[in-house]
Short mmCIF file of C-alpha atoms in Angstrom, two decimals:
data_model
loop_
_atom_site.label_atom_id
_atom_site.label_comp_id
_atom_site.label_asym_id
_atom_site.label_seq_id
_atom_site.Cartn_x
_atom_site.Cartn_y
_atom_site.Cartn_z
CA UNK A 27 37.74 7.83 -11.90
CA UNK A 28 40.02 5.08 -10.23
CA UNK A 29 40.82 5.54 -6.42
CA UNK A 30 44.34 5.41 -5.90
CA UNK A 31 45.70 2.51 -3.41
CA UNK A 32 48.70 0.37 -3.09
CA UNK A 33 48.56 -2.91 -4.55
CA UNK A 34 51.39 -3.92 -1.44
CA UNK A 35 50.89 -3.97 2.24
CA UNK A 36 53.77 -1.82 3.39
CA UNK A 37 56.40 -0.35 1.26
CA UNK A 38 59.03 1.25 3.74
CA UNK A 39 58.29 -0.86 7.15
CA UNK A 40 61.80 1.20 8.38
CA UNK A 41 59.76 4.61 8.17
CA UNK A 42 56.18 3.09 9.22
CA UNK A 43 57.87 1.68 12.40
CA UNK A 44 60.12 5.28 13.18
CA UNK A 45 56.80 6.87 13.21
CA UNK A 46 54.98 4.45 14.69
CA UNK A 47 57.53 4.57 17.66
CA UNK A 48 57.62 8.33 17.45
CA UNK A 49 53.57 8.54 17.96
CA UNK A 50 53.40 6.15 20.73
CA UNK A 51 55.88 8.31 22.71
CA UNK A 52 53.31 11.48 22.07
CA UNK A 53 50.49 12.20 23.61
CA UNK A 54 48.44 12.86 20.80
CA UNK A 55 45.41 12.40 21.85
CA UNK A 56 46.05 15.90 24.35
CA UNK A 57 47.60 17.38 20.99
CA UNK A 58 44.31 16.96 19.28
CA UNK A 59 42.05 18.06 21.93
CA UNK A 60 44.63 21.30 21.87
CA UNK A 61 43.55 21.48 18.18
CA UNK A 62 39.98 21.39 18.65
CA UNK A 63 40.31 24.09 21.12
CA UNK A 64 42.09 26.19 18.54
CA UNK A 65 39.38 25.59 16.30
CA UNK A 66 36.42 27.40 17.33
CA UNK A 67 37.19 31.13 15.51
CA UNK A 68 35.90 33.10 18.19
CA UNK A 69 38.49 31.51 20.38
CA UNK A 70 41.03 32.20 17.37
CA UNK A 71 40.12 35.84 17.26
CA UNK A 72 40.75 35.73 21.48
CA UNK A 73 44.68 34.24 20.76
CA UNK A 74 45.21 36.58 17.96
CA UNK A 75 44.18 39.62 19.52
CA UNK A 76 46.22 38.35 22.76
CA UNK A 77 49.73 38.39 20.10
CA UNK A 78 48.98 41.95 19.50
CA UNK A 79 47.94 43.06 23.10
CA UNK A 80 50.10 41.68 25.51
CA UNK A 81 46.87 41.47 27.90
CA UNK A 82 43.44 42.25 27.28
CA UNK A 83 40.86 42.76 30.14
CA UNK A 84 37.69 40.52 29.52
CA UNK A 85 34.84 43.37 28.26
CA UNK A 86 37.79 44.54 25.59
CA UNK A 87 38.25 40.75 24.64
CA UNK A 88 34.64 40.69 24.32
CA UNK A 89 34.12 43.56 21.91
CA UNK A 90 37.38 42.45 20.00
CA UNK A 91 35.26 39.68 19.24
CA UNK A 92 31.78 40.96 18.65
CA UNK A 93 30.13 38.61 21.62
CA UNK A 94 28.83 38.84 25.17
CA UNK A 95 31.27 38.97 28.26
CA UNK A 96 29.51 35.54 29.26
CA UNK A 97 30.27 34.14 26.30
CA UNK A 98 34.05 35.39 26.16
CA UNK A 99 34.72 34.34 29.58
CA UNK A 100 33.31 30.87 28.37
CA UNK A 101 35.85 30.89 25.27
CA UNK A 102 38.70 32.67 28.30
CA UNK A 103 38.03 29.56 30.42
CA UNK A 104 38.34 27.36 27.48
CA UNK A 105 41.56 28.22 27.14
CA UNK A 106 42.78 28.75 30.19
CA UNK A 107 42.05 25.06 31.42
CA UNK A 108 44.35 23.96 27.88
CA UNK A 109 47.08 26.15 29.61
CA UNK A 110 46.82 28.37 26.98
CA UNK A 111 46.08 31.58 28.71
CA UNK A 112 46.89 32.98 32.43
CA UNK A 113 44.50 35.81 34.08
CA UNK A 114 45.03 37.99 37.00
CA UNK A 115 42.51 39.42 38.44
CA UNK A 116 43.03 43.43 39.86
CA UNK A 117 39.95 44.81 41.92
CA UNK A 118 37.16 43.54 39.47
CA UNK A 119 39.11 43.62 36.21
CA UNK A 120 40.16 40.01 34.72
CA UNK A 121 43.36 40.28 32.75
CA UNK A 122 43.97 37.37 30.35
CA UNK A 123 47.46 36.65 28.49
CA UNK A 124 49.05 34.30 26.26
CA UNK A 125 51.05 31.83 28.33
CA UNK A 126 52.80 29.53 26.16
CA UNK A 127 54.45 31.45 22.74
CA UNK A 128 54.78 28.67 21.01
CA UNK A 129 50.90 28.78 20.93
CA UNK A 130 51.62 32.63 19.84
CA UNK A 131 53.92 31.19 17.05
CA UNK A 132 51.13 28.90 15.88
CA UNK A 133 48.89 31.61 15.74
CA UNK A 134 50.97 34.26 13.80
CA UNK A 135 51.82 31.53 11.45
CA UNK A 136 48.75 30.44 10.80
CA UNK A 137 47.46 34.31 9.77
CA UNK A 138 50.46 34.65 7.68
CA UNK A 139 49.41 31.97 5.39
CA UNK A 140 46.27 33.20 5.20
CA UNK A 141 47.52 37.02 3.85
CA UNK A 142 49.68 34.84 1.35
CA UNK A 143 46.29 33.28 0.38
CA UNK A 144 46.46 29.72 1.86
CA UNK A 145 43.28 28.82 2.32
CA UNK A 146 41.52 26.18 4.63
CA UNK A 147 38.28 25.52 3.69
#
């Protein structure tokens, strides 16, 4: 089978330049690293759970997502240095919630396509 390509170098240099300008006023290299974050599904499970529990204490977070309390706090920290999460600690208890809902948005769309059967692998 023949690989598609352009036989030109650039067909619409007005469009390749708006987004060329648009990108170089982005940080996406921060965008991307927010991504990879997002990527891991343990750490997926963690934000999900956090847009149906306003705050989850770390042991619940941990059995939510089937893995040690060292290993969730791990994933919590994760997060938490992408500004993702906020905690508050009350005698020995951690509390971690959602701090940003657009991130909650992401994550509520992103398990709606999957019910309509979107799928990503």
């Amino acid at each position: 089978m023949r690989e598609e390509s352009c036989e030109i170098t650039c067909f619409n240099e007005e469009k390749v330049e708006a987004v060329k300008e648009e990108l170089a006023a982005s940080d996406t290299f921060a965008i991307s690293q927010l991504f990879k974050v997002l990527a891991d599904e343990r750490r997926f499970k963690i934000l999900y759970a956090l847009t149906k529990q306003e705050r989850l204490c770390v042991c619940d977070v941990a059995l939510i997502i089937g893995a040690t309390v060292a290993t969730t706090s791990h994933h919590l920290r994760t997060l938490s240095k992408q500004s993702i999460l906020t905690h508050e600690k009350i005698g020995k208890m951690v509390y971690y919630q959602l701090s940003n809902p657009m991130i909650q948005q992401l994550v509520l769309d992103a398990m709606n396509q999957e019910k309509e059967g979107v799928t990503y692998g």
